[in-house]
Amino acid sequence: MRVLLIEDEPRIRAFVARGLTAEGLLVDESVDGRAGLHRALEERYDLVILDLLLPALDGLSVLRALHEFRPELPVLVLSARSDLPTKLRGFELGATDYLPKPFSFEELLARVRVQLKRNGTPNEKNVVHAGGLALDLAARRAHLGEKITDLSAREFQLLRYLVEHAGEIVSRERLLSEVWGYHFDPCSNVVDVCIRRLRKKLGAHAPIETVRHAGYRVSAP
């Protein structure tokens, strides 16, 4: 399990990182909001622990962006701002938990474990399978073997459509219509570009087959 800690106060950052590492978690650290947001969007994490009073970009702005672009990623706010309006604003912007400073490490660890447990195992009701691929509809993640891949909104929509029509050859025109909403062929290569991104993310065993002059197909379960 990977945790991103976005905290500018050195003593708190070291204290939390050391404690979570001792519990077997992989902890990355960022010291300002802008760098932390970039890292959270570019890399795969199971949890973000976020201070609100940050340099470069404040924590509420980070929270807003994470909720927009990575809504499946749980965020535990750890802040000296303990007033009720700030807490409510934090939850409104997508925080999944809120722990005021000062705090005990035992309570923080208990809350971290709850968030990781919720995020760790997909509910089978929200999972579709095809060709060795499991697509978690709630978390917008693809599971292929031991590899877990986060997907952008468009990548997810495209892969979901292919998985839900596993075994069928799906034409580019049909994908343009169903995934992009184009009801004509605008001579665009957006489908091919998105397929290439998906294959790169999923790796060498991606079950997406190109059917020449016809379209694409995902292996049936």
mmCIF file of C-alpha atoms in Angstrom:
data_model
loop_
_atom_site.group_PDB
_atom_site.id
_atom_site.type_symbol
_atom_site.label_atom_id
_atom_site.label_comp_id
_atom_site.label_asym_id
_atom_site.label_seq_id
_atom_site.Cartn_x
_atom_site.Cartn_y
_atom_site.Cartn_z
ATOM 1 C CA MET A 1 0.000 0.000 0.000
ATOM 2 C CA ARG A 2 1.371 3.411 -1.013
ATOM 3 C CA VAL A 3 0.591 6.595 0.899
ATOM 4 C CA LEU A 4 1.371 10.151 -0.189
ATOM 5 C CA LEU A 5 1.943 12.547 2.699
ATOM 6 C CA ILE A 6 1.587 16.228 1.737
ATOM 7 C CA GLU A 7 2.827 18.162 4.760
ATOM 8 C CA ASP A 8 5.179 21.159 4.985
ATOM 9 C CA GLU A 9 6.022 20.993 8.706
ATOM 10 C CA PRO A 10 9.244 18.906 8.921
ATOM 11 C CA ARG A 11 8.694 17.440 12.389
ATOM 12 C CA ILE A 12 5.135 16.291 11.705
ATOM 13 C CA ARG A 13 6.109 14.968 8.284
ATOM 14 C CA ALA A 14 8.997 12.948 9.707
ATOM 15 C CA PHE A 15 6.897 11.693 12.627
ATOM 16 C CA VAL A 16 4.034 10.467 10.433
ATOM 17 C CA ALA A 17 6.264 9.022 7.706
ATOM 18 C CA ARG A 18 8.416 7.142 10.184
ATOM 19 C CA GLY A 19 5.418 5.702 12.003
ATOM 20 C CA LEU A 20 3.579 4.571 8.872
ATOM 21 C CA THR A 21 6.754 3.103 7.391
ATOM 22 C CA ALA A 22 7.229 1.085 10.581
ATOM 23 C CA GLU A 23 3.717 -0.304 9.993
ATOM 24 C CA GLY A 24 4.780 -1.626 6.587
ATOM 25 C CA LEU A 25 3.400 1.123 4.349
ATOM 26 C CA LEU A 26 5.309 2.789 1.531
ATOM 27 C CA VAL A 27 5.284 6.527 2.220
ATOM 28 C CA ASP A 28 6.203 9.271 -0.233
ATOM 29 C CA GLU A 29 6.436 12.869 0.935
ATOM 30 C CA SER A 30 5.717 16.259 -0.613
ATOM 31 C CA VAL A 31 6.387 19.569 1.117
ATOM 32 C CA ASP A 32 4.034 21.851 -0.823
ATOM 33 C CA GLY A 33 0.608 21.616 -2.391
ATOM 34 C CA ARG A 34 1.582 22.034 -6.014
ATOM 35 C CA ALA A 35 4.231 19.299 -5.968
ATOM 36 C CA GLY A 36 1.959 17.037 -3.958
ATOM 37 C CA LEU A 37 -0.933 17.441 -6.374
ATOM 38 C CA HIS A 38 1.295 16.712 -9.352
ATOM 39 C CA ARG A 39 2.588 13.567 -7.701
ATOM 40 C CA ALA A 40 -0.889 12.366 -6.706
ATOM 41 C CA LEU A 41 -2.123 12.775 -10.274
ATOM 42 C CA GLU A 42 0.890 11.199 -11.965
ATOM 43 C CA GLU A 43 1.536 8.209 -9.695
ATOM 44 C CA ARG A 44 -0.625 5.496 -8.127
ATOM 45 C CA TYR A 45 -1.438 5.865 -4.441
ATOM 46 C CA ASP A 46 -3.902 4.133 -2.150
ATOM 47 C CA LEU A 47 -4.275 7.121 0.184
ATOM 48 C CA VAL A 48 -3.308 10.788 0.451
ATOM 49 C CA ILE A 49 -2.746 12.416 3.843
ATOM 50 C CA LEU A 50 -3.158 16.144 3.295
ATOM 51 C CA ASP A 51 -2.389 19.221 5.356
ATOM 52 C CA LEU A 52 -4.448 22.310 4.506
ATOM 53 C CA LEU A 53 -1.975 25.090 5.299
ATOM 54 C CA LEU A 54 0.521 24.479 2.520
ATOM 55 C CA PRO A 55 2.878 26.657 0.471
ATOM 56 C CA ALA A 56 2.544 27.009 -3.331
ATOM 57 C CA LEU A 57 -1.029 25.664 -3.369
ATOM 58 C CA ASP A 58 -3.363 25.443 -0.381
ATOM 59 C CA GLY A 59 -4.788 22.125 0.746
ATOM 60 C CA LEU A 60 -8.404 22.898 -0.146
ATOM 61 C CA SER A 61 -7.352 23.628 -3.737
ATOM 62 C CA VAL A 62 -5.425 20.352 -3.798
ATOM 63 C CA LEU A 63 -8.488 18.557 -2.438
ATOM 64 C CA ARG A 64 -10.751 20.130 -5.064
ATOM 65 C CA ALA A 65 -8.422 19.037 -7.900
ATOM 66 C CA LEU A 66 -8.055 15.501 -6.546
ATOM 67 C CA HIS A 67 -11.815 15.151 -6.245
ATOM 68 C CA GLU A 68 -12.202 16.257 -9.864
ATOM 69 C CA PHE A 69 -9.455 14.166 -11.447
ATOM 70 C CA ARG A 70 -8.991 11.247 -9.017
ATOM 71 C CA PRO A 71 -12.363 10.863 -7.273
ATOM 72 C CA GLU A 72 -11.616 7.253 -6.314
ATOM 73 C CA LEU A 73 -8.508 8.249 -4.303
ATOM 74 C CA PRO A 74 -9.253 8.605 -0.564
ATOM 75 C CA VAL A 75 -7.904 11.734 1.134
ATOM 76 C CA LEU A 76 -7.425 12.031 4.884
ATOM 77 C CA VAL A 77 -7.103 15.685 5.894
ATOM 78 C CA LEU A 78 -4.675 16.293 8.761
ATOM 79 C CA SER A 79 -4.886 19.934 9.745
ATOM 80 C CA ALA A 80 -4.621 22.466 12.546
ATOM 81 C CA ARG A 81 -7.763 24.061 11.114
ATOM 82 C CA SER A 82 -10.331 22.337 13.288
ATOM 83 C CA ASP A 83 -13.265 24.761 12.993
ATOM 84 C CA LEU A 84 -16.526 23.253 11.797
ATOM 85 C CA PRO A 85 -16.899 25.359 8.603
ATOM 86 C CA THR A 86 -13.453 24.248 7.391
ATOM 87 C CA LYS A 87 -14.220 20.614 8.197
ATOM 88 C CA LEU A 88 -17.509 20.782 6.334
ATOM 89 C CA ARG A 89 -15.812 22.476 3.379
ATOM 90 C CA GLY A 90 -13.211 19.725 3.356
ATOM 91 C CA PHE A 91 -15.853 16.998 3.184
ATOM 92 C CA GLU A 92 -17.739 18.971 0.553
ATOM 93 C CA LEU A 93 -14.590 19.044 -1.603
ATOM 94 C CA GLY A 94 -14.089 15.286 -1.327
ATOM 95 C CA ALA A 95 -12.202 14.491 1.892
ATOM 96 C CA THR A 96 -12.965 10.984 3.129
ATOM 97 C CA ASP A 97 -11.761 11.684 6.698
ATOM 98 C CA TYR A 98 -10.608 14.666 8.756
ATOM 99 C CA LEU A 99 -8.283 14.548 11.779
ATOM 100 C CA PRO A 100 -7.460 17.791 13.601
ATOM 101 C CA LYS A 101 -3.994 18.590 14.945
ATOM 102 C CA PRO A 102 -2.685 17.890 17.535
ATOM 103 C CA PHE A 103 -3.337 14.177 17.112
ATOM 104 C CA SER A 104 -2.157 10.849 18.453
ATOM 105 C CA PHE A 105 -0.378 8.523 16.069
ATOM 106 C CA GLU A 106 -2.568 5.625 17.233
ATOM 107 C CA GLU A 107 -5.708 7.440 16.101
ATOM 108 C CA LEU A 108 -4.115 8.444 12.807
ATOM 109 C CA LEU A 109 -3.037 4.850 12.175
ATOM 110 C CA ALA A 110 -6.536 3.544 12.928
ATOM 111 C CA ARG A 111 -8.057 6.017 10.456
ATOM 112 C CA VAL A 112 -5.428 5.186 7.822
ATOM 113 C CA ARG A 113 -6.210 1.481 8.157
ATOM 114 C CA VAL A 114 -9.936 2.136 7.690
ATOM 115 C CA GLN A 115 -9.303 4.103 4.489
ATOM 116 C CA LEU A 116 -6.906 1.504 3.083
ATOM 117 C CA LYS A 117 -9.286 -1.330 3.892
ATOM 118 C CA ARG A 118 -12.114 0.431 2.065
ATOM 119 C CA ASN A 119 -9.889 1.108 -0.920
ATOM 120 C CA GLY A 120 -8.058 -2.185 -1.075
ATOM 121 C CA THR A 121 -10.487 -4.861 -2.226
ATOM 122 C CA PRO A 122 -13.007 -4.121 -4.953
ATOM 123 C CA ASN A 123 -16.618 -5.078 -4.329
ATOM 124 C CA GLU A 124 -17.333 -7.918 -6.770
ATOM 125 C CA LYS A 125 -20.710 -6.348 -7.581
ATOM 126 C CA ASN A 126 -18.760 -3.451 -9.114
ATOM 127 C CA VAL A 127 -16.309 -5.573 -11.109
ATOM 128 C CA VAL A 128 -16.598 -6.864 -14.673
ATOM 129 C CA HIS A 129 -14.227 -9.488 -16.067
ATOM 130 C CA ALA A 130 -12.912 -10.351 -19.516
ATOM 131 C CA GLY A 131 -9.796 -12.064 -20.823
ATOM 132 C CA GLY A 132 -7.999 -12.140 -17.462
ATOM 133 C CA LEU A 133 -8.853 -8.477 -16.906
ATOM 134 C CA ALA A 134 -10.935 -7.266 -13.958
ATOM 135 C CA LEU A 135 -12.339 -3.762 -14.279
ATOM 136 C CA ASP A 136 -13.323 -2.112 -10.999
ATOM 137 C CA LEU A 137 -16.221 0.175 -11.937
ATOM 138 C CA ALA A 138 -16.269 2.061 -8.635
ATOM 139 C CA ALA A 139 -12.549 2.791 -8.344
ATOM 140 C CA ARG A 140 -11.965 3.170 -12.109
ATOM 141 C CA ARG A 141 -9.077 0.708 -11.959
ATOM 142 C CA ALA A 142 -8.029 -2.228 -14.094
ATOM 143 C CA HIS A 143 -6.601 -5.362 -12.465
ATOM 144 C CA LEU A 144 -4.554 -7.611 -14.768
ATOM 145 C CA GLY A 145 -2.553 -10.280 -12.971
ATOM 146 C CA GLU A 146 -0.630 -8.510 -10.204
ATOM 147 C CA LYS A 147 -0.790 -5.165 -11.991
ATOM 148 C CA ILE A 148 -3.280 -2.505 -10.872
ATOM 149 C CA THR A 149 -3.781 0.406 -13.262
ATOM 150 C CA ASP A 150 -5.573 3.692 -12.704
ATOM 151 C CA LEU A 151 -7.405 4.950 -15.773
ATOM 152 C CA SER A 152 -8.456 8.359 -17.013
ATOM 153 C CA ALA A 153 -12.178 8.932 -17.512
ATOM 154 C CA ARG A 154 -11.985 8.355 -21.281
ATOM 155 C CA GLU A 155 -9.706 5.309 -20.984
ATOM 156 C CA PHE A 156 -12.103 3.839 -18.455
ATOM 157 C CA GLN A 157 -15.157 4.444 -20.648
ATOM 158 C CA LEU A 158 -13.459 2.882 -23.660
ATOM 159 C CA LEU A 159 -12.178 -0.180 -21.820
ATOM 160 C CA ARG A 160 -15.504 -0.663 -20.053
ATOM 161 C CA TYR A 161 -17.343 -0.670 -23.368
ATOM 162 C CA LEU A 162 -14.956 -3.240 -24.827
ATOM 163 C CA VAL A 163 -15.129 -5.424 -21.712
ATOM 164 C CA GLU A 164 -18.932 -5.295 -21.605
ATOM 165 C CA HIS A 165 -18.922 -6.437 -25.263
ATOM 166 C CA ALA A 166 -16.153 -9.000 -24.784
ATOM 167 C CA GLY A 167 -15.769 -11.372 -27.700
ATOM 168 C CA GLU A 168 -17.369 -8.925 -30.140
ATOM 169 C CA ILE A 169 -15.500 -6.971 -32.793
ATOM 170 C CA VAL A 170 -16.281 -3.331 -32.065
ATOM 171 C CA SER A 171 -15.683 -0.890 -34.899
ATOM 172 C CA ARG A 172 -13.936 2.464 -34.487
ATOM 173 C CA GLU A 173 -17.130 4.172 -35.628
ATOM 174 C CA ARG A 174 -19.137 2.449 -32.917
ATOM 175 C CA LEU A 175 -16.589 3.419 -30.276
ATOM 176 C CA LEU A 176 -16.593 7.023 -31.485
ATOM 177 C CA SER A 177 -20.363 7.081 -31.142
ATOM 178 C CA GLU A 178 -20.698 5.254 -27.808
ATOM 179 C CA VAL A 179 -17.633 6.591 -25.960
ATOM 180 C CA TRP A 180 -16.987 10.013 -27.507
ATOM 181 C CA GLY A 181 -20.536 10.824 -28.569
ATOM 182 C CA TYR A 182 -19.587 11.412 -32.207
ATOM 183 C CA HIS A 183 -22.391 10.337 -34.539
ATOM 184 C CA PHE A 184 -20.206 10.644 -37.608
ATOM 185 C CA ASP A 185 -16.613 9.850 -38.462
ATOM 186 C CA PRO A 186 -14.621 13.083 -38.076
ATOM 187 C CA CYS A 187 -11.541 11.410 -39.606
ATOM 188 C CA SER A 188 -10.070 11.359 -36.129
ATOM 189 C CA ASN A 189 -7.581 8.889 -34.692
ATOM 190 C CA VAL A 190 -8.703 9.456 -31.091
ATOM 191 C CA VAL A 191 -9.798 5.813 -30.732
ATOM 192 C CA ASP A 192 -6.429 4.462 -31.859
ATOM 193 C CA VAL A 193 -4.546 6.899 -29.625
ATOM 194 C CA CYS A 194 -6.630 5.912 -26.599
ATOM 195 C CA ILE A 195 -6.167 2.203 -27.357
ATOM 196 C CA ARG A 196 -2.397 2.714 -27.502
ATOM 197 C CA ARG A 197 -2.456 4.455 -24.129
ATOM 198 C CA LEU A 198 -4.510 1.625 -22.638
ATOM 199 C CA ARG A 199 -2.144 -1.036 -23.966
ATOM 200 C CA LYS A 200 0.858 0.847 -22.626
ATOM 201 C CA LYS A 201 -0.739 1.193 -19.196
ATOM 202 C CA LEU A 202 -1.950 -2.405 -19.012
ATOM 203 C CA GLY A 203 1.333 -3.863 -20.237
ATOM 204 C CA ALA A 204 2.323 -6.695 -22.544
ATOM 205 C CA HIS A 205 -0.622 -8.901 -21.534
ATOM 206 C CA ALA A 206 -3.333 -6.365 -22.353
ATOM 207 C CA PRO A 207 -6.216 -8.415 -23.838
ATOM 208 C CA ILE A 208 -7.124 -5.801 -26.473
ATOM 209 C CA GLU A 209 -6.890 -7.274 -29.966
ATOM 210 C CA THR A 210 -6.798 -5.268 -33.189
ATOM 211 C CA VAL A 211 -8.954 -6.839 -35.914
ATOM 212 C CA ARG A 212 -7.618 -5.474 -39.172
ATOM 213 C CA HIS A 213 -10.036 -3.277 -41.120
ATOM 214 C CA ALA A 214 -12.758 -4.050 -38.553
ATOM 215 C CA GLY A 215 -11.975 -2.597 -35.129
ATOM 216 C CA TYR A 216 -11.022 -3.924 -31.716
ATOM 217 C CA ARG A 217 -11.956 -6.870 -29.540
ATOM 218 C CA VAL A 218 -11.344 -7.886 -25.941
ATOM 219 C CA SER A 219 -11.100 -11.614 -25.304
ATOM 220 C CA ALA A 220 -14.218 -13.183 -23.833
ATOM 221 C CA PRO A 221 -14.058 -14.398 -20.177
#
